[in-house]
Tab-separated table of C-alpha atoms in Angstrom:
chain	number	residue	atom	x	y	z
A	1	MET	CA	-157.469	-276.070	101.387
A	2	THR	CA	-154.442	-276.893	99.278
A	3	LEU	CA	-150.870	-276.898	100.542
A	4	HIS	CA	-150.094	-273.539	98.969
A	5	VAL	CA	-153.115	-271.914	100.605
A	6	TRP	CA	-151.897	-273.099	104.012
A	7	GLY	CA	-148.502	-271.635	103.181
A	8	SER	CA	-150.081	-268.304	102.248
A	9	ILE	CA	-151.803	-267.798	105.625
A	10	PRO	CA	-148.830	-266.175	107.461
A	11	VAL	CA	-148.230	-263.971	104.438
A	12	TRP	CA	-151.868	-262.806	104.395
A	13	LEU	CA	-151.684	-262.045	108.127
A	14	ILE	CA	-148.577	-259.909	107.744
A	15	LEU	CA	-150.108	-258.115	104.761
A	16	ALA	CA	-153.250	-257.329	106.777
A	17	VAL	CA	-151.159	-255.832	109.613
A	18	LEU	CA	-149.137	-253.705	107.198
A	19	VAL	CA	-152.224	-252.435	105.374
A	20	VAL	CA	-153.930	-251.425	108.627
A	21	ARG	CA	-150.763	-249.700	109.798
A	22	LEU	CA	-150.401	-247.798	106.519
A	23	PHE	CA	-154.044	-246.689	106.653
A	24	LEU	CA	-153.600	-245.309	110.156
A	25	VAL	CA	-150.078	-243.923	110.101
A	26	ARG	CA	-149.727	-243.112	106.381
A	27	THR	CA	-145.930	-243.231	106.363
A	28	GLN	CA	-143.465	-246.058	105.892
A	29	SER	CA	-139.926	-246.860	104.854
A	30	ALA	CA	-138.773	-248.326	101.560
A	31	SER	CA	-138.243	-251.674	103.286
A	32	VAL	CA	-141.855	-251.811	104.482
A	33	THR	CA	-143.183	-250.700	101.104
A	34	TRP	CA	-141.305	-253.474	99.336
A	35	LEU	CA	-142.440	-255.958	101.969
A	36	MET	CA	-146.063	-254.999	101.259
A	37	VAL	CA	-145.496	-255.551	97.537
A	38	CYS	CA	-143.896	-258.905	98.298
A	39	CYS	CA	-146.719	-260.044	100.570
A	40	SER	CA	-149.353	-258.967	98.048
A	41	CYS	CA	-147.734	-260.867	95.187
A	42	VAL	CA	-146.855	-263.983	97.166
A	43	ALA	CA	-150.206	-264.225	98.963
A	44	VAL	CA	-152.173	-263.982	95.720
A	45	GLY	CA	-149.684	-266.171	93.876
A	46	LEU	CA	-150.053	-268.977	96.424
A	47	THR	CA	-153.835	-268.629	96.686
A	48	ILE	CA	-154.886	-268.195	93.066
A	49	ASN	CA	-154.399	-271.781	91.932
A	50	GLN	CA	-157.645	-273.100	93.439
A	51	PRO	CA	-160.320	-275.134	91.608
A	52	ASP	CA	-162.935	-272.369	91.462
A	53	VAL	CA	-160.441	-269.671	90.536
A	54	THR	CA	-158.757	-271.896	87.944
A	55	THR	CA	-162.091	-272.692	86.293
A	56	PHE	CA	-163.187	-269.054	86.315
A	57	LEU	CA	-159.955	-267.718	84.811
A	58	ALA	CA	-159.939	-270.491	82.208
A	59	GLY	CA	-163.435	-269.494	81.150
A	60	VAL	CA	-162.608	-265.792	81.012
A	61	THR	CA	-159.315	-266.110	79.127
A	62	ASN	CA	-159.875	-269.347	77.165
A	63	VAL	CA	-156.482	-270.485	78.472
A	64	PRO	CA	-157.174	-273.646	80.546
A	65	ASN	CA	-154.463	-273.222	83.193
A	66	ILE	CA	-153.691	-269.534	83.085
A	67	ALA	CA	-154.095	-269.426	86.884
A	68	ASP	CA	-150.910	-271.458	87.315
A	69	LEU	CA	-148.941	-269.107	85.070
A	70	ILE	CA	-150.280	-266.030	86.873
A	71	GLY	CA	-149.466	-267.574	90.245
A	72	ARG	CA	-145.886	-268.359	89.264
A	73	CYS	CA	-145.314	-264.927	87.740
A	74	LEU	CA	-146.608	-263.342	90.948
A	75	MET	CA	-144.266	-265.527	92.999
A	76	VAL	CA	-141.314	-264.371	90.890
A	77	CYS	CA	-142.330	-260.719	91.339
A	78	GLY	CA	-142.886	-261.324	95.052
A	79	MET	CA	-139.412	-262.760	95.510
A	80	PHE	CA	-137.937	-259.801	93.656
A	81	ALA	CA	-139.785	-257.452	96.031
A	82	LEU	CA	-138.716	-259.484	99.073
A	83	ALA	CA	-135.076	-259.132	98.065
A	84	GLN	CA	-135.559	-255.375	97.755
A	85	SER	CA	-137.205	-255.219	101.194
A	86	VAL	CA	-134.562	-257.240	102.986
A	87	GLU	CA	-131.643	-255.430	101.398
A	88	ALA	CA	-133.240	-252.053	102.102
A	89	ALA	CA	-133.553	-253.080	105.749
A	90	ALA	CA	-129.886	-254.095	105.707
A	91	ARG	CA	-129.018	-250.562	104.485
A	92	SER	CA	-126.492	-251.970	102.042
A	93	ALA	CA	-128.593	-252.290	98.944
A	94	LYS	CA	-128.543	-250.529	95.622
A	95	LEU	CA	-132.215	-251.018	94.926
A	96	LEU	CA	-133.760	-251.441	91.476
A	97	ARG	CA	-130.533	-252.340	89.730
A	98	ALA	CA	-131.043	-252.649	85.979
A	99	SER	CA	-129.480	-256.122	85.942
A	100	ARG	CA	-131.959	-257.387	88.527
A	101	ILE	CA	-134.950	-255.949	86.723
A	102	ILE	CA	-133.776	-257.437	83.430
A	103	GLY	CA	-133.226	-260.804	85.111
A	104	CYS	CA	-136.729	-260.783	86.568
A	105	VAL	CA	-138.263	-259.845	83.197
A	106	LEU	CA	-136.327	-262.589	81.407
A	107	VAL	CA	-137.598	-265.176	83.885
A	108	LEU	CA	-141.176	-263.986	83.380
A	109	VAL	CA	-140.762	-264.223	79.597
A	110	ALA	CA	-139.275	-267.715	79.929
A	111	LEU	CA	-142.247	-268.821	82.042
A	112	VAL	CA	-144.715	-267.563	79.430
A	113	VAL	CA	-142.830	-269.237	76.575
A	114	LEU	CA	-142.491	-272.581	78.368
A	115	PHE	CA	-146.116	-272.480	79.505
A	116	SER	CA	-147.187	-272.108	75.882
A	117	ARG	CA	-145.319	-275.348	75.052
A	118	ILE	CA	-147.173	-277.432	77.641
A	119	ASP	CA	-150.025	-279.611	76.440
A	120	ALA	CA	-152.563	-278.901	79.198
A	121	PRO	CA	-156.081	-278.813	77.718
A	122	THR	CA	-158.032	-279.277	80.957
A	123	PRO	CA	-158.080	-276.797	83.873
A	124	THR	CA	-156.710	-278.225	87.099
A	125	ALA	CA	-155.577	-276.941	90.461
A	126	GLN	CA	-152.948	-279.723	90.564
A	127	PHE	CA	-151.034	-278.579	87.525
A	128	MET	CA	-147.689	-280.232	88.262
A	129	VAL	CA	-149.312	-283.482	89.363
A	130	VAL	CA	-151.400	-283.769	86.197
A	131	TYR	CA	-149.003	-282.349	83.600
A	132	GLY	CA	-145.638	-282.654	85.340
A	133	ASP	CA	-144.537	-285.625	83.214
A	134	GLN	CA	-143.872	-283.335	80.238
A	135	LEU	CA	-140.391	-281.881	79.692
A	136	PRO	CA	-141.662	-278.300	79.088
A	137	THR	CA	-143.533	-278.496	82.402
A	138	ALA	CA	-140.403	-279.575	84.247
A	139	LEU	CA	-138.407	-276.740	82.680
A	140	TYR	CA	-141.246	-274.319	83.451
A	141	SER	CA	-141.112	-275.217	87.134
A	142	ALA	CA	-137.304	-275.362	87.208
A	143	VAL	CA	-136.957	-271.819	85.843
A	144	GLU	CA	-139.221	-270.435	88.572
A	145	MET	CA	-137.619	-272.378	91.408
A	146	THR	CA	-134.064	-271.602	90.259
A	147	TYR	CA	-134.822	-267.885	90.165
A	148	ILE	CA	-136.429	-268.019	93.605
A	149	ALA	CA	-133.443	-269.916	95.035
A	150	ILE	CA	-130.925	-267.433	93.605
A	151	VAL	CA	-132.822	-264.352	94.765
A	152	ILE	CA	-133.546	-265.637	98.252
A	153	ALA	CA	-129.958	-266.852	98.720
A	154	ARG	CA	-128.643	-263.435	97.695
A	155	SER	CA	-131.015	-261.799	100.169
A	156	ALA	CA	-129.809	-264.086	102.952
A	157	VAL	CA	-126.230	-263.122	102.134
A	158	ALA	CA	-127.228	-259.437	102.370
A	159	VAL	CA	-128.708	-260.087	105.819
A	160	LEU	CA	-125.577	-261.881	107.016
A	161	ARG	CA	-123.470	-259.027	105.679
A	162	GLY	CA	-125.729	-256.615	107.538
A	163	PHE	CA	-125.204	-258.532	110.785
A	164	ARG	CA	-121.432	-258.376	110.354
A	165	SER	CA	-121.399	-254.658	109.543
A	166	GLY	CA	-123.708	-253.752	112.438
A	167	ASP	CA	-126.662	-252.473	110.426
A	168	GLY	CA	-128.980	-252.893	113.408
A	169	LEU	CA	-131.012	-255.777	112.008
A	170	GLY	CA	-133.309	-257.442	114.521
A	171	ARG	CA	-132.599	-260.933	115.770
A	172	LEU	CA	-135.669	-262.273	114.000
A	173	TYR	CA	-133.836	-261.808	110.716
A	174	TRP	CA	-131.931	-264.960	111.654
A	175	LEU	CA	-135.215	-266.785	111.031
A	176	PHE	CA	-135.197	-265.274	107.556
A	177	VAL	CA	-131.754	-266.740	106.942
A	178	VAL	CA	-132.922	-270.180	108.093
A	179	GLY	CA	-136.094	-269.859	106.020
A	180	ALA	CA	-134.038	-268.835	103.003
A	181	ALA	CA	-131.898	-271.948	103.415
A	182	GLY	CA	-135.106	-273.965	103.601
A	183	LEU	CA	-136.432	-272.350	100.433
A	184	VAL	CA	-133.205	-273.116	98.574
A	185	LEU	CA	-133.593	-276.724	99.729
A	186	LEU	CA	-137.217	-276.625	98.583
A	187	ALA	CA	-136.126	-275.442	95.141
A	188	GLY	CA	-133.734	-278.379	94.914
A	189	ILE	CA	-136.474	-280.797	95.953
A	190	ALA	CA	-138.906	-279.309	93.433
A	191	ILE	CA	-136.419	-279.516	90.557
A	192	ALA	CA	-135.553	-283.107	91.481
A	193	LEU	CA	-139.256	-283.916	91.764
A	194	ASP	CA	-139.876	-282.534	88.286
A	195	ALA	CA	-136.973	-284.548	86.877
A	196	VAL	CA	-138.079	-287.885	88.331
A	197	HIS	CA	-141.673	-287.177	87.279
A	198	VAL	CA	-140.556	-286.750	83.675
A	199	ALA	CA	-138.433	-289.909	83.999
A	200	GLY	CA	-141.440	-291.841	85.285
A	201	ALA	CA	-139.795	-292.832	88.586
A	202	ASP	CA	-142.990	-293.012	90.636
A	203	GLY	CA	-141.234	-294.262	93.771
A	204	ALA	CA	-138.898	-291.280	93.843
A	205	VAL	CA	-141.842	-288.968	93.173
A	206	GLY	CA	-143.580	-290.300	96.288
A	207	VAL	CA	-140.514	-289.835	98.500
A	208	LEU	CA	-139.754	-286.319	97.298
A	209	SER	CA	-143.421	-285.316	97.586
A	210	LYS	CA	-143.360	-286.248	101.264
A	211	LEU	CA	-140.274	-284.079	101.784
A	212	TYR	CA	-141.755	-281.162	99.866
A	213	THR	CA	-144.695	-280.503	102.192
A	214	PRO	CA	-142.886	-279.916	105.532
A	215	VAL	CA	-140.019	-278.046	103.883
A	216	PHE	CA	-142.463	-275.762	102.061
A	217	LEU	CA	-144.578	-274.968	105.117
A	218	GLY	CA	-141.570	-274.509	107.387
A	219	SER	CA	-139.799	-272.239	104.908
A	220	MET	CA	-142.863	-270.045	104.391
A	221	VAL	CA	-143.427	-269.566	108.112
A	222	LEU	CA	-139.770	-268.790	108.828
A	223	LEU	CA	-139.445	-266.425	105.884
A	224	ALA	CA	-142.642	-264.594	106.794
A	225	ILE	CA	-141.676	-264.162	110.451
A	226	GLY	CA	-138.057	-263.358	109.640
A	227	ALA	CA	-138.752	-260.833	106.887
A	228	ALA	CA	-141.441	-259.128	108.948
A	229	GLY	CA	-139.592	-259.508	112.233
A	230	GLY	CA	-137.489	-256.441	111.649
A	231	VAL	CA	-140.443	-254.454	110.355
A	232	LEU	CA	-143.420	-255.349	112.520
A	233	PRO	CA	-141.844	-254.299	115.862
A	234	ASP	CA	-141.026	-250.899	114.340
A	235	ALA	CA	-144.534	-250.745	112.895
A	236	ALA	CA	-146.046	-251.553	116.290
A	237	ARG	CA	-143.892	-248.927	117.995
A	238	GLU	CA	-144.841	-246.368	115.355
A	239	PHE	CA	-148.518	-247.213	115.802
A	240	ARG	CA	-148.191	-246.676	119.557
A	241	ASP	CA	-146.492	-243.339	118.917
A	242	TRP	CA	-149.296	-242.363	116.546
A	243	ARG	CA	-151.956	-243.205	119.133
A	244	ALA	CA	-150.050	-241.265	121.804
A	245	ALA	CA	-149.807	-238.305	119.432
A	246	ARG	CA	-153.571	-238.391	118.881
A	247	ARG	CA	-154.106	-238.226	122.635
A	248	ARG	CA	-151.637	-235.334	122.905
A	249	PHE	CA	-153.524	-233.405	120.216
A	250	ARG	CA	-156.789	-233.757	122.123
A	251	VAL	CA	-155.194	-232.617	125.386
A	252	LEU	CA	-152.807	-229.923	124.165
A	253	GLU	CA	-154.703	-228.128	121.415
A	254	PRO	CA	-157.101	-226.523	123.963
A	255	GLU	CA	-154.025	-225.566	126.004
A	256	LEU	CA	-152.474	-223.872	122.986
A	257	ARG	CA	-155.665	-221.865	122.368
A	258	ARG	CA	-155.700	-220.798	126.042
A	259	LEU	CA	-152.054	-219.747	125.925
A	260	GLU	CA	-152.568	-217.840	122.677
A	261	THR	CA	-155.361	-215.886	124.338
A	262	ALA	CA	-153.233	-215.252	127.433
A	263	SER	CA	-150.171	-214.143	125.465
A	264	GLY	CA	-152.034	-212.201	122.800
A	265	ASN	CA	-149.949	-213.917	120.104
A	266	THR	CA	-150.843	-216.643	117.629
A	267	GLY	CA	-148.688	-219.050	115.698
A	268	LEU	CA	-149.144	-221.067	112.548
A	269	TYR	CA	-150.370	-224.305	114.103
A	270	PHE	CA	-154.106	-223.696	113.673
A	271	THR	CA	-153.668	-222.204	110.184
A	272	ILE	CA	-152.081	-225.349	108.742
A	273	VAL	CA	-154.291	-228.017	107.184
A	274	TRP	CA	-152.562	-231.046	108.644
A	275	GLN	CA	-152.509	-234.325	106.717
A	276	ARG	CA	-152.678	-237.624	108.591
A	277	ARG	CA	-149.156	-238.532	107.491
A	278	GLN	CA	-147.829	-235.294	109.069
A	279	TRP	CA	-148.582	-236.364	112.637
A	280	ARG	CA	-144.922	-236.255	113.660
A	281	SER	CA	-144.276	-232.729	112.413
A	282	ARG	CA	-147.682	-231.673	113.751
A	283	GLN	CA	-146.769	-232.938	117.204
A	284	HIS	CA	-143.434	-231.171	117.073
A	285	ARG	CA	-145.063	-227.911	115.959
A	286	LEU	CA	-147.670	-228.151	118.717
A	287	SER	CA	-145.033	-228.605	121.414
A	288	VAL	CA	-142.886	-225.730	120.130
A	289	GLU	CA	-145.797	-223.290	119.899
A	290	ILE	CA	-147.055	-224.193	123.374
A	291	GLU	CA	-143.591	-223.515	124.804
A	292	ASP	CA	-143.381	-220.173	122.940
A	293	ARG	CA	-146.856	-218.988	123.993
A	294	ALA	CA	-146.305	-220.084	127.605
A	295	ARG	CA	-143.047	-218.148	127.768
A	296	GLU	CA	-144.688	-215.070	126.245
A	297	ALA	CA	-147.591	-215.321	128.728
A	298	GLY	CA	-145.209	-215.816	131.663
A	299	GLN	CA	-146.738	-219.201	132.467
A	300	ASP	CA	-145.329	-222.664	133.022
A	301	VAL	CA	-145.230	-225.031	130.085
A	302	PRO	CA	-147.820	-227.816	130.544
A	303	ALA	CA	-146.079	-231.036	131.539
A	304	ALA	CA	-147.766	-232.949	128.723
A	305	ALA	CA	-146.132	-230.646	126.167
A	306	THR	CA	-142.616	-231.341	127.363
A	307	LEU	CA	-140.648	-233.858	125.339
A	308	THR	CA	-137.133	-234.981	126.053
A	309	THR	CA	-134.603	-233.987	123.415
A	310	ALA	CA	-133.959	-237.590	122.457
A	311	ARG	CA	-137.640	-238.413	122.075
A	312	LEU	CA	-138.304	-235.248	120.094
A	313	ARG	CA	-135.494	-236.178	117.713
A	314	GLU	CA	-136.871	-239.719	117.386
A	315	ILE	CA	-140.435	-238.779	116.429
A	316	THR	CA	-139.407	-235.991	114.063
């Protein structure tokens, strides 16, 4: 596997967890939604530039190295989504600002224009190694890396601001800040690498290439853990709540039917067609109706139906 595929592994893992969670729970915050978009774009963007994929896409599109362009455009979109996710988690963001969207679009246009100026007639999975000695190629890479550095640095600043203002960010977001610093360093290394490649300084290319690998892998791991660190614990807790709610439904629905028979009154619970995503409100409704029917029947409320006020507020 190539270096970028290794770097995509933690992103794929986080994406798999988030997809499974969404399938089961069916609800999520804006931060998690943007994180899923980010992981999807980044994972595919890092993975697409492989020999078989490159050859296939070149044959389909008649553009020899279209895979590299697609991968970079996906990385740009992924970084935009990551910034949205992190700032949404920090509760201080004005998401989808027009200036940010325009900036992202301009970068994508610049990548397409510069890519069209590169003389790259043969498909390759090592695009920068093979064609990196051309000035348009260096500019092509520099535009992407500069955008990534700016966006990720701004996101790190939003996280630090969130820590200072007490937004309740988890400690793992500190790893995001460190990873962001690493990615900014990586962007600097990549731009320098492109410059010395164009200049023909092979010795400097070798030195910078050795620095690139550990900085890239370290940054990807830290960013993945840090960005997901504030989301995955909440997702795990929500999944546990969802499983507990499923158990409560199995136990308490027969109790509600018994109490309805005993009291001679019925509520709305069994007339509603509940959707999976409504499990919180369904649980709340079940508890309320059991308490009402038990009181009307002069019976004790089943212990399993009793929720503390704080917990009831949390799940609803």
